[in-house]
mmCIF file of C-alpha atoms in Angstrom:
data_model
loop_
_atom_site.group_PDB
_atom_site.id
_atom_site.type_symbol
_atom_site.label_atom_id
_atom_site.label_comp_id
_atom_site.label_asym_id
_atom_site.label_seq_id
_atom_site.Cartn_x
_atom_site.Cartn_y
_atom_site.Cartn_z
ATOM 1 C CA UNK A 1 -26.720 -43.662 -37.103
ATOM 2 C CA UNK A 2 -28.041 -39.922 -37.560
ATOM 3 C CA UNK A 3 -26.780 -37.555 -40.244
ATOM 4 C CA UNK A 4 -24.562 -35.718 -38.203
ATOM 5 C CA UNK A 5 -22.778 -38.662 -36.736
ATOM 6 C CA UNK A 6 -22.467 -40.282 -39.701
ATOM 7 C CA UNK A 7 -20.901 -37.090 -40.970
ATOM 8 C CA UNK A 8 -18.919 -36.957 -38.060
ATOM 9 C CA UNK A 9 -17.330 -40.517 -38.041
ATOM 10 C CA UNK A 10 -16.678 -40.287 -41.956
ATOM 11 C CA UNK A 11 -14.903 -36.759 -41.059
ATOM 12 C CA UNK A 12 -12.560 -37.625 -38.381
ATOM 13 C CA UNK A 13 -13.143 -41.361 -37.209
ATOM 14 C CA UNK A 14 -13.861 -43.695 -39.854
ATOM 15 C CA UNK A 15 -10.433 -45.895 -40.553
ATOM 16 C CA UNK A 16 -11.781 -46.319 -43.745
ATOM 17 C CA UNK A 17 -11.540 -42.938 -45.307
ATOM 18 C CA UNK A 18 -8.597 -42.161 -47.938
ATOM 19 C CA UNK A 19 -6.780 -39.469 -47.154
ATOM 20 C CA UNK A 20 -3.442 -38.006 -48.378
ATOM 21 C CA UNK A 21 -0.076 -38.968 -46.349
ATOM 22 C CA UNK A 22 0.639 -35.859 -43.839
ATOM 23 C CA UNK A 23 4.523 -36.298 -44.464
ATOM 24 C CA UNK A 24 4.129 -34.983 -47.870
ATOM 25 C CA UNK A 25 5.290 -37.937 -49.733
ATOM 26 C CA UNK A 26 2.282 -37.978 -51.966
ATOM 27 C CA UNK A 27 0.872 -41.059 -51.327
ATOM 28 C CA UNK A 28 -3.171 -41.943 -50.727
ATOM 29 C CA UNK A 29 -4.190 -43.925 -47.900
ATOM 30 C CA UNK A 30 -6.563 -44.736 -45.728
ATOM 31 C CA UNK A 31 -6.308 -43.449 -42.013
ATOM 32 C CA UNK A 32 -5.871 -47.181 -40.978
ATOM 33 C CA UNK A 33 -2.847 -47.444 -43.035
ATOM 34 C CA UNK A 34 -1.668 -44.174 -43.002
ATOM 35 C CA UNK A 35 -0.977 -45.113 -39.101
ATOM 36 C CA UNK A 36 1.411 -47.417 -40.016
ATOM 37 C CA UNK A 37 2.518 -45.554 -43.127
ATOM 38 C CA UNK A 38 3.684 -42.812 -41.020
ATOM 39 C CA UNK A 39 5.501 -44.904 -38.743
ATOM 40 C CA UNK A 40 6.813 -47.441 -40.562
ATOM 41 C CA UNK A 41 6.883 -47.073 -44.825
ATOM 42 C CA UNK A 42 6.697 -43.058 -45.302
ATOM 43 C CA UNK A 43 9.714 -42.210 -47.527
ATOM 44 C CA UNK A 44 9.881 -38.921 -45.516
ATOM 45 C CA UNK A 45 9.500 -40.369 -42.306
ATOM 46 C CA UNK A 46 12.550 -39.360 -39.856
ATOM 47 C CA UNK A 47 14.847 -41.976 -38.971
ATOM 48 C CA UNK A 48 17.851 -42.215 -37.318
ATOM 49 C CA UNK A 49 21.360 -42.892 -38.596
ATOM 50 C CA UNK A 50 22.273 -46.199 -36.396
ATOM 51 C CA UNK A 51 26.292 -45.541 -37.218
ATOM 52 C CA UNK A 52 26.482 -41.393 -36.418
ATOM 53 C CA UNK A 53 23.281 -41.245 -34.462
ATOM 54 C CA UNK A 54 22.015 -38.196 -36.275
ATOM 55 C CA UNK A 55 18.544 -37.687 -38.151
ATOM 56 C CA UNK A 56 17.754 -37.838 -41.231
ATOM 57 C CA UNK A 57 14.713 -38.753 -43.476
ATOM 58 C CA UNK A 58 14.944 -42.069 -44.940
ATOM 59 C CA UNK A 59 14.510 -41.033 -48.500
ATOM 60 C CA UNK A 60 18.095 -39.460 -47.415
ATOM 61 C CA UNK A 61 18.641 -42.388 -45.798
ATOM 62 C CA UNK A 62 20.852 -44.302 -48.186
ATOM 63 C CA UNK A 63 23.036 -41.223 -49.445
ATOM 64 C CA UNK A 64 23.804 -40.606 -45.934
ATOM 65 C CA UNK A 65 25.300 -44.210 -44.956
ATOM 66 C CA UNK A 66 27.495 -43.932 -48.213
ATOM 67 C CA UNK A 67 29.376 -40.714 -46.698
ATOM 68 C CA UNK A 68 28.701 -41.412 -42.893
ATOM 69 C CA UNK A 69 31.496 -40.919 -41.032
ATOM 70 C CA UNK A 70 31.033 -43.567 -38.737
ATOM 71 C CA UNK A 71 30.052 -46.827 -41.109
ATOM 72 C CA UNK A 72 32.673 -49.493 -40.760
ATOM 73 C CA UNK A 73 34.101 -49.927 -43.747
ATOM 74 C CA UNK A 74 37.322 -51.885 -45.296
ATOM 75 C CA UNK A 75 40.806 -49.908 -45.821
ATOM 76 C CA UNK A 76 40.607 -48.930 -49.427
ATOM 77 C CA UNK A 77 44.638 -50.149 -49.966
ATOM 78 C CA UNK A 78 43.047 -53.920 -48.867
ATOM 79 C CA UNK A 79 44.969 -54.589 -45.954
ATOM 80 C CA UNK A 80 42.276 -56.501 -44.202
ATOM 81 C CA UNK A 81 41.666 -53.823 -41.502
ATOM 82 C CA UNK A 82 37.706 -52.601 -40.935
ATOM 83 C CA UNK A 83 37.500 -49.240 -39.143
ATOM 84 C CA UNK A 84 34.844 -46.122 -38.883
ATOM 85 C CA UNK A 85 34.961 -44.175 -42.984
ATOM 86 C CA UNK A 86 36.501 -40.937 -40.744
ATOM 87 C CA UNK A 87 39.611 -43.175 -39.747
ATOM 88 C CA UNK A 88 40.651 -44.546 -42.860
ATOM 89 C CA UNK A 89 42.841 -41.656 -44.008
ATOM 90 C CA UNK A 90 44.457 -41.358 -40.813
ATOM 91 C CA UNK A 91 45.187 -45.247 -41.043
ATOM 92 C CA UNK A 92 46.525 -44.881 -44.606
ATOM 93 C CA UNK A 93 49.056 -42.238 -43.233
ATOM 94 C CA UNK A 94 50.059 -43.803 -40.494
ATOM 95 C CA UNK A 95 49.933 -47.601 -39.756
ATOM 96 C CA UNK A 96 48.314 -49.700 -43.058
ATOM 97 C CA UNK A 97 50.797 -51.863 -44.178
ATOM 98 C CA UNK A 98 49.818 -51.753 -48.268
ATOM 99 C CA UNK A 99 50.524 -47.529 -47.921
ATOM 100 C CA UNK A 100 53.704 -47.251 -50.272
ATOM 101 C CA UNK A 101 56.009 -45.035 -48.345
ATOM 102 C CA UNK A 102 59.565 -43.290 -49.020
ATOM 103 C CA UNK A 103 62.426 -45.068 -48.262
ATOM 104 C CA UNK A 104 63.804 -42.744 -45.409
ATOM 105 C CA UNK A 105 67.382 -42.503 -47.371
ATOM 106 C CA UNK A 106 65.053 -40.326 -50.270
ATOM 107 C CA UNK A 107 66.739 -37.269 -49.170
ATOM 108 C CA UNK A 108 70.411 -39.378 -49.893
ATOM 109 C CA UNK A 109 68.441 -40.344 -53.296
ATOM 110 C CA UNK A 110 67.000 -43.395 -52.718
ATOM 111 C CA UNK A 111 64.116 -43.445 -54.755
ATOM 112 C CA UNK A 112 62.304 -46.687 -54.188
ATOM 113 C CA UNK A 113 58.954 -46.657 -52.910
ATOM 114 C CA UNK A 114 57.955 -49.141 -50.644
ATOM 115 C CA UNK A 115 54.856 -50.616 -48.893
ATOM 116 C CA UNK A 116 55.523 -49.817 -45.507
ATOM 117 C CA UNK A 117 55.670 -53.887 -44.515
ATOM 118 C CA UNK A 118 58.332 -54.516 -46.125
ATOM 119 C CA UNK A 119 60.039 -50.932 -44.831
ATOM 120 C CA UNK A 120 61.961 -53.317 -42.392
ATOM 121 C CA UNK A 121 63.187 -55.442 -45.534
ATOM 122 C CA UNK A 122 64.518 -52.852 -47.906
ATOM 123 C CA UNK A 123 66.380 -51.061 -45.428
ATOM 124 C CA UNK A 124 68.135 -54.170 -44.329
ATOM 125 C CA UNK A 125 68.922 -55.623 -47.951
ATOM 126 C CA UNK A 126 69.926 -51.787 -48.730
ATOM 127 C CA UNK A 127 72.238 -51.512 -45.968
ATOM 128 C CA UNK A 128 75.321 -50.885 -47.687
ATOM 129 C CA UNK A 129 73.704 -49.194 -50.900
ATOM 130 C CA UNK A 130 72.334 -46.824 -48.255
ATOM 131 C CA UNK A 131 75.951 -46.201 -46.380
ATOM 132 C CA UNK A 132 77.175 -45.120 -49.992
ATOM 133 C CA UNK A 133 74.605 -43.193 -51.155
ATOM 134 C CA UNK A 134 75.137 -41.581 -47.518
ATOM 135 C CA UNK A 135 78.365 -40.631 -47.537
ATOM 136 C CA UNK A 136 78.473 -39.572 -51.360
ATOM 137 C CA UNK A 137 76.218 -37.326 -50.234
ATOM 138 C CA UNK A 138 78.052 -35.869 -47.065
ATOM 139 C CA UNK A 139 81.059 -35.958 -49.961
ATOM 140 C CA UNK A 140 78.957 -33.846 -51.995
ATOM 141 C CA UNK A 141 78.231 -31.424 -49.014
ATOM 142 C CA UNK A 142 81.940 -31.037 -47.946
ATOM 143 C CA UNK A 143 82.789 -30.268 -51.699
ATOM 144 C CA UNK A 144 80.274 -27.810 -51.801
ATOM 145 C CA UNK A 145 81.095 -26.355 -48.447
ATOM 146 C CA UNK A 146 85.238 -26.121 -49.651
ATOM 147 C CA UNK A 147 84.057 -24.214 -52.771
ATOM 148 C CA UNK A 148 82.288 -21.480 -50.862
ATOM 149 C CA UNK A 149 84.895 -21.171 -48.572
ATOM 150 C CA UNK A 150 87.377 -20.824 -51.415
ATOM 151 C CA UNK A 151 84.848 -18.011 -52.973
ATOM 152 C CA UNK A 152 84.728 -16.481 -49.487
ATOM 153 C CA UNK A 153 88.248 -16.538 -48.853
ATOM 154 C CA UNK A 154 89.278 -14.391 -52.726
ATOM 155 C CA UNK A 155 86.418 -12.136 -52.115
ATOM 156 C CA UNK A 156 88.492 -11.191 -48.348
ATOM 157 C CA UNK A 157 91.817 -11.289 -50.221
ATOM 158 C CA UNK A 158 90.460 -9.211 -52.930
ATOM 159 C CA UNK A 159 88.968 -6.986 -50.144
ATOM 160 C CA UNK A 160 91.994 -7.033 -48.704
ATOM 161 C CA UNK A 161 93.823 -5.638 -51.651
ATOM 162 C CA UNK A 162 90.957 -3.164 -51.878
ATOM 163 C CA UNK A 163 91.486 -1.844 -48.295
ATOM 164 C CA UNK A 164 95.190 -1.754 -49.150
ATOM 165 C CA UNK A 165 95.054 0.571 -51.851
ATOM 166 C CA UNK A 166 92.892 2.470 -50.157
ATOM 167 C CA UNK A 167 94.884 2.825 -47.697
ATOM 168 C CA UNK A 168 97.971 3.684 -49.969
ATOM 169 C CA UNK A 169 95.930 6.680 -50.931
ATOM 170 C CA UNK A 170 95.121 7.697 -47.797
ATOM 171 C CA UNK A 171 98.477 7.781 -46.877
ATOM 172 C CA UNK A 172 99.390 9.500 -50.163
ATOM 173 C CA UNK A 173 96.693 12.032 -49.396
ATOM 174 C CA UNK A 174 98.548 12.627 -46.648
ATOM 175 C CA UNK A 175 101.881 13.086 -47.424
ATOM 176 C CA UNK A 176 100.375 15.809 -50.137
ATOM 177 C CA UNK A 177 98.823 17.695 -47.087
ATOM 178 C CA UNK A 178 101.999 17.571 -45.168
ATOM 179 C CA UNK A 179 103.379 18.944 -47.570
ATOM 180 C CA UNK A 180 101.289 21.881 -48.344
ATOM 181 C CA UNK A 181 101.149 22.273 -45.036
ATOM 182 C CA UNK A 182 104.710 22.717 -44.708
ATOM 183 C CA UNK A 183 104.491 24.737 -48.240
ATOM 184 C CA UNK A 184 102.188 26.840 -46.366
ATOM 185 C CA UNK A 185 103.996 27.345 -43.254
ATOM 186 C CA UNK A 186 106.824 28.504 -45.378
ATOM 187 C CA UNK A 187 105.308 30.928 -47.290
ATOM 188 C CA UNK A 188 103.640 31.810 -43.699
ATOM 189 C CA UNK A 189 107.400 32.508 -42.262
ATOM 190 C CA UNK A 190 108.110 34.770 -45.772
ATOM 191 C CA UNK A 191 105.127 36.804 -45.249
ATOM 192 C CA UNK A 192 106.357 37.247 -40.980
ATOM 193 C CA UNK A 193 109.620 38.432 -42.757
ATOM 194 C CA UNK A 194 108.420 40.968 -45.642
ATOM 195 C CA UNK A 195 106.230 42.243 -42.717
ATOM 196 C CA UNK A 196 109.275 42.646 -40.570
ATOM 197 C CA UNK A 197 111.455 44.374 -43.586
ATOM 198 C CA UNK A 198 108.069 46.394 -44.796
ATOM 199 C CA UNK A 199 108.248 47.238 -40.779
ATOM 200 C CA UNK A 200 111.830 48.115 -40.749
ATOM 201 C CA UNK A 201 111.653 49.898 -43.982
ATOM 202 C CA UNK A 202 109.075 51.975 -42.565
ATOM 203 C CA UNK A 203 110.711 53.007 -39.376
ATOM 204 C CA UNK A 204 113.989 53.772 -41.670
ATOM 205 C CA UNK A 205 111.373 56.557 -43.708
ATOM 206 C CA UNK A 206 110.450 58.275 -40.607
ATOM 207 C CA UNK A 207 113.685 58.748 -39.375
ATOM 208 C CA UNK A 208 114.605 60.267 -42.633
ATOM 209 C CA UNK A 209 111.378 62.360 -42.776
ATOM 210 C CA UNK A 210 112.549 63.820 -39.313
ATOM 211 C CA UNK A 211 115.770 64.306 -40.404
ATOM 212 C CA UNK A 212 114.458 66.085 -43.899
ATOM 213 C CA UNK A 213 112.093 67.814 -41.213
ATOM 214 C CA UNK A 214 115.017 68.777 -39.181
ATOM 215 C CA UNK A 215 117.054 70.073 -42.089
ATOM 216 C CA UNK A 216 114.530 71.993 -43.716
ATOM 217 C CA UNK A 217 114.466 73.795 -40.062
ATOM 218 C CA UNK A 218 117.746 74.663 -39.795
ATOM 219 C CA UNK A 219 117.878 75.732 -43.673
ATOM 220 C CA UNK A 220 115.203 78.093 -42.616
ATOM 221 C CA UNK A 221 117.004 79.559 -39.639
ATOM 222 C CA UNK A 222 119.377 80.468 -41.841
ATOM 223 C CA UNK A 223 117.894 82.205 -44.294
ATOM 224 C CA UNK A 224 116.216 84.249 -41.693
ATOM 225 C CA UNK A 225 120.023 84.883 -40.292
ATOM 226 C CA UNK A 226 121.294 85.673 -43.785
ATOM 227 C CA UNK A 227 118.485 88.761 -44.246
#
């Protein structure tokens, strides 16, 4: 084999040849390997996630499956159930028998929590105990109801009285305007008659002004007939 093709087969052909792994994973090989390497063993070959059918490279591989959303796995509470990781919460809530629930009398103060199989159980074996609590606490409710109707009924009655006395006042208010008002009218009719005697008094001084007028005439007449 010439020089050139010797060179040639060692540069691209030879199988032979060690060269470094073109996925970056640091590894040496030689090209014979490295074609299986690649394929098959690379740490940073891309594989695919056979639960969530997503890629990922396989170094990642392993983190992945412990989060994947779709890997069957067994409900945490160990009720025997296997389902996909993203429906175990929704399980939990809703149907796995170990979940310890409220009894459904909590809000009438039953406080026991119960794994939801044996719901069925308590609440028959509670029957009674649940009645009571029941209607002490529609007894409760009525009490509390009475007592703010009581409150709201003094707060009208003392409105009542409020508006009442008001009311008095008003009316006493009013009598004190009649009253001036009449007071007023009064004085008004006192005033119509000094304006009537001021009147009459008046009329009275000019017919005694004529008659002075009158007089002092005649007196003068006279004394002209007396010359």
């Amino acid at each position: 084999m010439c020089r050139d093709k010797v060179a040639q087969h060692l540069g691209k052909e030879c199988g032979q040849v060690e060269e470094l792994c073109k996925l970056r994973c640091g590894m040496k090989l030689t090209r014979d390997e490295l074609r299986i390497h690649v394929t098959d063993n690379c740490v940073q070959r891309v594989v695919t996630c056979e639960h969530c059918d997503k890629n990922f490279k396989f170094c990642e591989l392993t983190e992945h499956l412990d989060v994947c959303p779709k890997v069957e796995v067994s409900c945490e509470l160990k009720c025997g159930l296997v389902m996909c990781r993203d429906k175990v919460i929704e399980h939990i809530d809703r149907d796995c028998k170990e979940k310890e629930i409220e009894c459904p009398f909590a809000k009438y103060k039953c406080v026991k929590l119960i794994k939801r199989q044996y719901l069925d159980t308590h609440l028959e074996e509670k029957e009674t105990e649940h009645l009571k609590l029941k209607l002490d606490a529609i007894e409760d409710i009525v009490v509390k109801q009475s007592e703010l109707i009581e409150k709201q009924n003094k707060t009208i009655a003392d409105q009542g009285l409020m508006i009442t006395k008001q009311n008095e006042t008003i009316t006493g208010q009013g009598d004190m305007v009649t009253k001036q008002n009449e007071t007023i009218t009064g004085q008004g009719r006192m005033i119509r008659k000094q304006n009537e005697t001021i009147a009459s008094q008046g009329d009275m001084i000019i017919k005694q002004n004529r008659k002075i007028e009158t007089m002092s005439q005649e007196i003068g007449s006279l004394n002209k007939n007396a010359k």
